[in-house]
Amino acid sequence: AEVVFVARSDIPGRRLAYVVTTGMRLPAFSAASGRVLLAQQPRPDVARLLGRTRITRLTRYTVMSKRDISAMIDQARGDGYAINFQEIEEDLVSASVPVSNRAGLVVAALNVSTSASRSSEARMKKELLPKLKETAAALAGMLP
């Protein structure tokens, strides 16, 4: 029900997300990385987990409906990525893709964040997601 951030990289001198730090735990149902990881699990397992999880409002944009969250996870399953609009922190927009190991098992998620005031969903899909997918593919060759 949670994701843990194990590494983080910021632009020198400019930190965008203040809520997200290395070691931080976030609700998997609200974070783009959590949704993309949950999308790799069987639907019945996700439904059981969602059924026993309390959804916490982190911002006014946090999706609280379990039906809507389930639909977003299904969309991430089909799309191969998840995008989050200000659900974790105001003005923070994130995109996430799964990271597989050499055997093809998803072992992590790779995430990028930007400001909602400087980016759009179209820009994220056109510019950021291809780079994320390329990096995830490169990492897959390094993970046992």
Coordinates of N, CA and C in Angstrom, one line a residue:
A1 N 0.8 -1.2 0.0 CA 0.0 0.0 0.0 C 0.9 1.3 0.0
E2 N 2.2 1.1 0.1 CA 3.1 2.3 0.1 C 4.2 2.0 -0.9
V3 N 4.8 3.1 -1.4 CA 6.0 3.1 -2.2 C 7.1 3.8 -1.3
V4 N 8.3 3.3 -1.5 CA 9.5 3.9 -0.8 C 10.4 4.4 -1.8
F5 N 10.8 5.7 -1.7 CA 11.8 6.3 -2.6 C 13.2 5.9 -2.1
V6 N 13.9 5.2 -3.0 CA 15.3 4.7 -2.6 C 16.4 5.6 -3.1
A7 N 16.1 6.5 -4.1 CA 17.1 7.4 -4.6 C 16.4 8.6 -5.2
R8 N 17.1 9.7 -5.2 CA 16.5 10.9 -5.7 C 17.6 11.8 -6.3
S9 N 17.3 12.5 -7.4 CA 18.3 13.4 -8.0 C 17.6 14.7 -8.3
D10 N 18.1 15.8 -7.9 CA 17.6 17.1 -8.1 C 18.5 18.0 -9.0
I11 N 17.9 18.9 -9.7 CA 18.7 19.9 -10.4 C 19.5 20.7 -9.4
P12 N 20.8 20.8 -9.5 CA 21.6 21.6 -8.5 C 21.0 23.0 -8.3
G13 N 20.8 23.3 -7.0 CA 20.3 24.6 -6.6 C 18.8 24.8 -6.7
R14 N 18.1 23.7 -7.2 CA 16.7 23.9 -7.4 C 16.0 22.6 -7.0
R15 N 15.2 22.6 -5.9 CA 14.5 21.5 -5.5 C 13.0 21.7 -5.8
L16 N 12.4 20.8 -6.5 CA 11.0 21.0 -6.9 C 10.1 20.4 -5.9
A17 N 10.2 19.1 -5.5 CA 9.3 18.5 -4.6 C 9.9 18.5 -3.2
Y18 N 9.2 19.1 -2.3 CA 9.7 19.1 -0.9 C 9.2 18.0 -0.1
V19 N 8.1 17.4 -0.5 CA 7.5 16.3 0.3 C 8.2 15.0 0.0
V20 N 8.8 14.8 -1.1 CA 9.4 13.6 -1.5 C 10.9 13.6 -1.2
T21 N 11.4 12.7 -0.3 CA 12.8 12.6 0.0 C 13.2 11.2 0.0
T22 N 14.5 10.9 -0.1 CA 14.9 9.5 0.0 C 14.5 8.8 1.3
G23 N 13.9 7.6 1.1 CA 13.4 6.9 2.3 C 12.0 7.2 2.6
M24 N 11.4 8.2 2.0 CA 10.0 8.6 2.2 C 9.1 7.5 1.7
R25 N 8.0 7.3 2.5 CA 7.0 6.4 2.1 C 5.8 7.2 1.7
L26 N 5.2 6.9 0.5 CA 4.0 7.5 0.1 C 2.9 6.5 -0.2
P27 N 1.6 6.9 -0.2 CA 0.6 6.0 -0.5 C 0.7 5.5 -2.0
A28 N 0.7 4.2 -2.2 CA 0.9 3.7 -3.5 C -0.3 4.1 -4.4
F29 N -1.5 4.3 -3.8 CA -2.7 4.6 -4.6 C -2.7 6.0 -5.1
S30 N -1.9 6.9 -4.5 CA -1.9 8.3 -4.9 C -0.7 8.7 -5.7
A31 N 0.4 8.0 -5.6 CA 1.7 8.3 -6.3 C 1.7 7.6 -7.6
A32 N 2.3 8.3 -8.6 CA 2.4 7.7 -10.0 C 3.2 6.5 -9.9
S33 N 4.3 6.5 -9.1 CA 5.1 5.3 -9.1 C 4.4 4.1 -8.4
G34 N 3.6 4.4 -7.4 CA 2.7 3.3 -6.8 C 1.7 2.8 -7.8
R35 N 1.1 3.6 -8.5 CA 0.1 3.2 -9.5 C 0.7 2.3 -10.6
V36 N 1.9 2.7 -11.0 CA 2.5 1.9 -12.1 C 3.0 0.6 -11.6
L37 N 3.4 0.5 -10.3 CA 3.8 -0.8 -9.7 C 2.6 -1.6 -9.4
L38 N 1.5 -1.0 -8.9 CA 0.3 -1.8 -8.7 C -0.3 -2.3 -10.0
A39 N -0.1 -1.6 -11.1 CA -0.6 -2.1 -12.4 C 0.1 -3.4 -12.8
Q40 N 1.2 -3.7 -12.2 CA 1.9 -5.0 -12.6 C 1.3 -6.2 -11.8
Q41 N 0.5 -5.9 -10.8 CA -0.1 -7.0 -10.0 C -1.4 -7.4 -10.6
P42 N -1.8 -8.7 -10.2 CA -3.1 -9.1 -10.7 C -4.3 -8.3 -10.1
R43 N -5.3 -8.0 -10.9 CA -6.4 -7.1 -10.5 C -7.0 -7.6 -9.2
P44 N -7.3 -8.9 -9.0 CA -7.9 -9.3 -7.7 C -7.0 -8.9 -6.5
D45 N -5.7 -9.0 -6.6 CA -4.8 -8.6 -5.5 C -4.8 -7.1 -5.3
V46 N -4.9 -6.3 -6.3 CA -5.0 -4.9 -6.2 C -6.3 -4.5 -5.5
A47 N -7.4 -5.2 -6.0 CA -8.7 -4.9 -5.4 C -8.8 -5.2 -3.9
R48 N -8.2 -6.3 -3.5 CA -8.1 -6.7 -2.1 C -7.3 -5.6 -1.3
L49 N -6.2 -5.2 -1.8 CA -5.3 -4.2 -1.1 C -6.1 -2.9 -1.0
L50 N -6.7 -2.5 -2.1 CA -7.4 -1.2 -2.1 C -8.6 -1.3 -1.2
G51 N -9.2 -2.4 -1.1 CA -10.4 -2.6 -0.2 C -10.0 -2.4 1.3
R52 N -8.8 -2.7 1.7 CA -8.4 -2.6 3.1 C -7.5 -1.4 3.4
T53 N -7.4 -0.5 2.4 CA -6.5 0.6 2.5 C -7.3 1.9 2.7
R54 N -6.9 2.7 3.7 CA -7.5 4.0 3.9 C -6.8 5.0 3.0
I55 N -7.6 5.6 2.2 CA -7.0 6.7 1.3 C -6.9 8.0 2.0
T56 N -5.8 8.6 2.0 CA -5.5 9.8 2.7 C -5.4 11.0 1.7
R57 N -6.1 12.1 2.0 CA -6.1 13.3 1.1 C -4.8 14.0 1.5
L58 N -3.9 14.2 0.5 CA -2.7 14.9 0.7 C -2.8 16.3 0.1
T59 N -3.6 16.5 -0.9 CA -3.8 17.8 -1.5 C -5.3 17.9 -1.9
R60 N -5.8 19.0 -2.4 CA -7.1 19.1 -2.8 C -7.4 18.3 -4.1
Y61 N -6.3 17.9 -4.8 CA -6.4 17.1 -6.0 C -6.3 15.6 -5.8
T62 N -6.0 15.1 -4.6 CA -5.9 13.7 -4.3 C -7.2 13.0 -4.7
V63 N -7.1 12.0 -5.5 CA -8.2 11.2 -5.9 C -8.6 10.3 -4.7
M64 N -9.8 10.4 -4.3 CA -10.3 9.7 -3.1 C -11.2 8.5 -3.4
S65 N -11.8 8.5 -4.6 CA -12.7 7.4 -4.9 C -11.9 6.2 -5.3
K66 N -12.2 5.1 -4.6 CA -11.5 3.8 -4.9 C -11.8 3.3 -6.3
R67 N -13.0 3.6 -6.8 CA -13.4 3.2 -8.2 C -12.5 4.0 -9.1
D68 N -12.3 5.3 -8.9 CA -11.5 6.1 -9.8 C -10.0 5.7 -9.7
I69 N -9.6 5.4 -8.5 CA -8.2 4.9 -8.3 C -8.0 3.6 -9.1
S70 N -8.9 2.7 -8.9 CA -8.8 1.4 -9.6 C -8.8 1.6 -11.2
A71 N -9.6 2.5 -11.7 CA -9.6 2.8 -13.1 C -8.2 3.4 -13.5
M72 N -7.6 4.2 -12.7 CA -6.3 4.8 -13.0 C -5.2 3.7 -13.0
I73 N -5.3 2.8 -12.1 CA -4.4 1.7 -12.1 C -4.5 0.8 -13.4
D74 N -5.8 0.6 -13.8 CA -6.1 -0.1 -15.0 C -5.5 0.6 -16.2
Q75 N -5.6 1.9 -16.2 CA -5.1 2.7 -17.3 C -3.6 2.6 -17.4
A76 N -3.0 2.7 -16.2 CA -1.5 2.5 -16.1 C -1.1 1.1 -16.7
R77 N -1.9 0.1 -16.4 CA -1.6 -1.2 -16.9 C -1.6 -1.2 -18.4
G78 N -2.6 -0.6 -19.0 CA -2.6 -0.6 -20.4 C -1.6 0.4 -21.1
D79 N -1.4 1.5 -20.5 CA -0.5 2.5 -21.0 C 1.0 2.2 -20.8
G80 N 1.3 1.5 -19.7 CA 2.7 1.2 -19.4 C 3.3 2.4 -18.7
Y81 N 2.5 3.3 -18.2 CA 3.0 4.5 -17.4 C 1.9 5.0 -16.6
A82 N 2.2 5.9 -15.6 CA 1.2 6.6 -14.9 C 1.6 8.1 -14.7
I83 N 0.7 9.0 -14.8 CA 0.9 10.4 -14.6 C 0.0 10.8 -13.4
N84 N 0.6 11.6 -12.5 CA 0.0 12.1 -11.3 C -0.1 13.7 -11.4
F85 N -1.2 14.2 -11.2 CA -1.4 15.7 -11.2 C -1.7 16.2 -9.8
Q86 N -0.7 16.7 -9.2 CA -0.8 17.4 -7.9 C -1.5 16.7 -6.8
E87 N -1.4 15.3 -6.8 CA -2.1 14.6 -5.8 C -1.2 14.4 -4.5
I88 N 0.1 14.5 -4.7 CA 1.0 14.3 -3.6 C 1.4 15.7 -3.0
E89 N 1.6 16.6 -3.8 CA 2.1 18.0 -3.4 C 1.5 19.0 -4.4
E90 N 1.0 20.1 -3.9 CA 0.5 21.2 -4.8 C 1.6 21.6 -5.8
D91 N 1.2 21.7 -7.1 CA 2.1 22.2 -8.2 C 3.1 21.1 -8.7
L92 N 3.0 19.9 -8.1 CA 3.9 18.8 -8.5 C 3.2 17.8 -9.4
V93 N 3.8 17.6 -10.6 CA 3.2 16.7 -11.6 C 4.3 15.6 -11.8
S94 N 3.9 14.3 -11.7 CA 4.9 13.3 -11.9 C 4.5 12.2 -12.9
A95 N 5.4 11.6 -13.5 CA 5.2 10.5 -14.4 C 6.1 9.4 -14.0
S96 N 5.6 8.2 -14.2 CA 6.4 7.0 -13.7 C 6.2 5.8 -14.7
V97 N 7.3 5.1 -14.8 CA 7.3 3.9 -15.7 C 7.9 2.7 -14.8
P98 N 7.5 1.5 -15.2 CA 8.0 0.3 -14.5 C 9.5 0.1 -14.9
V99 N 10.2 -0.5 -14.0 CA 11.6 -0.9 -14.3 C 11.7 -2.4 -14.1
S100 N 12.1 -3.1 -15.1 CA 12.2 -4.6 -15.1 C 13.6 -5.0 -14.9
N101 N 13.8 -6.2 -14.4 CA 15.2 -6.8 -14.4 C 15.4 -7.6 -15.7
R102 N 16.6 -8.2 -15.8 CA 16.9 -8.9 -17.0 C 15.9 -10.1 -17.3
A103 N 15.2 -10.6 -16.3 CA 14.3 -11.7 -16.5 C 12.9 -11.1 -16.9
G104 N 12.8 -9.8 -16.9 CA 11.5 -9.2 -17.3 C 10.5 -9.0 -16.2
L105 N 11.0 -9.2 -14.9 CA 10.1 -9.0 -13.8 C 10.2 -7.5 -13.3
V106 N 9.1 -6.9 -13.1 CA 9.1 -5.5 -12.6 C 9.6 -5.4 -11.2
V107 N 10.7 -4.7 -10.9 CA 11.3 -4.6 -9.6 C 11.3 -3.2 -9.0
A108 N 11.0 -2.2 -9.8 CA 11.0 -0.9 -9.3 C 10.2 0.0 -10.3
A109 N 10.2 1.3 -10.0 CA 9.6 2.3 -10.8 C 10.5 3.5 -10.9
L110 N 10.5 4.1 -12.1 CA 11.4 5.3 -12.3 C 10.4 6.4 -12.5
N111 N 10.7 7.5 -11.8 CA 9.7 8.6 -11.7 C 10.4 9.9 -12.1
V112 N 9.7 10.9 -12.7 CA 10.2 12.2 -12.9 C 9.1 13.2 -12.5
S113 N 9.5 14.3 -12.0 CA 8.6 15.3 -11.5 C 8.9 16.7 -12.1
T114 N 7.8 17.4 -12.3 CA 8.0 18.8 -12.8 C 6.9 19.6 -12.2
S115 N 6.9 20.9 -12.4 CA 5.9 21.8 -11.9 C 4.7 21.8 -12.8
A116 N 3.5 21.8 -12.3 CA 2.3 21.8 -13.0 C 2.2 23.2 -13.8
S117 N 2.7 24.2 -13.2 CA 2.7 25.5 -13.9 C 3.6 25.6 -15.1
R118 N 4.6 24.7 -15.2 CA 5.5 24.7 -16.4 C 5.3 23.5 -17.3
S119 N 4.4 22.6 -17.0 CA 4.2 21.5 -17.9 C 2.8 21.1 -18.1
S120 N 2.5 20.3 -19.1 CA 1.2 19.8 -19.4 C 1.3 18.3 -19.6
E121 N 0.1 17.7 -19.6 CA 0.1 16.2 -19.9 C 0.7 15.9 -21.3
A122 N 0.4 16.8 -22.2 CA 0.9 16.6 -23.6 C 2.5 16.6 -23.6
R123 N 3.0 17.6 -22.9 CA 4.5 17.7 -22.8 C 5.1 16.5 -22.1
M124 N 4.5 16.1 -21.1 CA 5.0 15.0 -20.3 C 5.0 13.7 -21.2
K125 N 4.0 13.5 -22.0 CA 3.9 12.3 -22.9 C 4.9 12.5 -24.0
K126 N 5.1 13.6 -24.5 CA 5.9 13.8 -25.7 C 7.4 13.9 -25.4
E127 N 7.7 14.6 -24.3 CA 9.2 14.8 -24.0 C 9.7 13.9 -22.8
L128 N 9.0 13.8 -21.7 CA 9.5 13.2 -20.6 C 9.3 11.6 -20.6
L129 N 8.2 11.2 -21.0 CA 7.9 9.7 -20.9 C 8.9 8.9 -21.8
P130 N 9.2 9.4 -23.1 CA 10.1 8.6 -23.9 C 11.5 8.5 -23.2
K131 N 11.9 9.6 -22.5 CA 13.2 9.5 -21.8 C 13.2 8.6 -20.6
L132 N 12.1 8.6 -19.9 CA 11.9 7.7 -18.8 C 11.9 6.3 -19.3
K133 N 11.2 6.0 -20.3 CA 11.2 4.6 -20.9 C 12.5 4.2 -21.4
E134 N 13.3 5.0 -22.0 CA 14.6 4.7 -22.5 C 15.5 4.4 -21.3
T135 N 15.4 5.2 -20.2 CA 16.3 5.0 -19.1 C 15.9 3.7 -18.4
A136 N 14.6 3.4 -18.3 CA 14.1 2.2 -17.6 C 14.6 1.0 -18.4
A137 N 14.6 1.1 -19.7 CA 15.1 0.0 -20.6 C 16.6 -0.2 -20.3
A138 N 17.4 0.9 -20.2 CA 18.8 0.7 -19.9 C 19.1 0.1 -18.6
L139 N 18.3 0.5 -17.6 CA 18.4 -0.1 -16.2 C 18.1 -1.6 -16.2
A140 N 17.2 -2.0 -17.0 CA 16.8 -3.4 -17.1 C 17.9 -4.3 -17.4
G141 N 18.8 -3.8 -18.3 CA 20.0 -4.6 -18.6 C 21.0 -4.8 -17.5
M142 N 20.9 -3.9 -16.5 CA 21.8 -3.9 -15.4 C 21.3 -4.7 -14.1
L143 N 20.0 -5.0 -14.1 CA 19.4 -5.6 -12.9 C 19.3 -7.1 -13.1
P144 N 19.8 -7.8 -12.1 CA 19.7 -9.3 -12.1 C 18.3 -9.8 -11.9

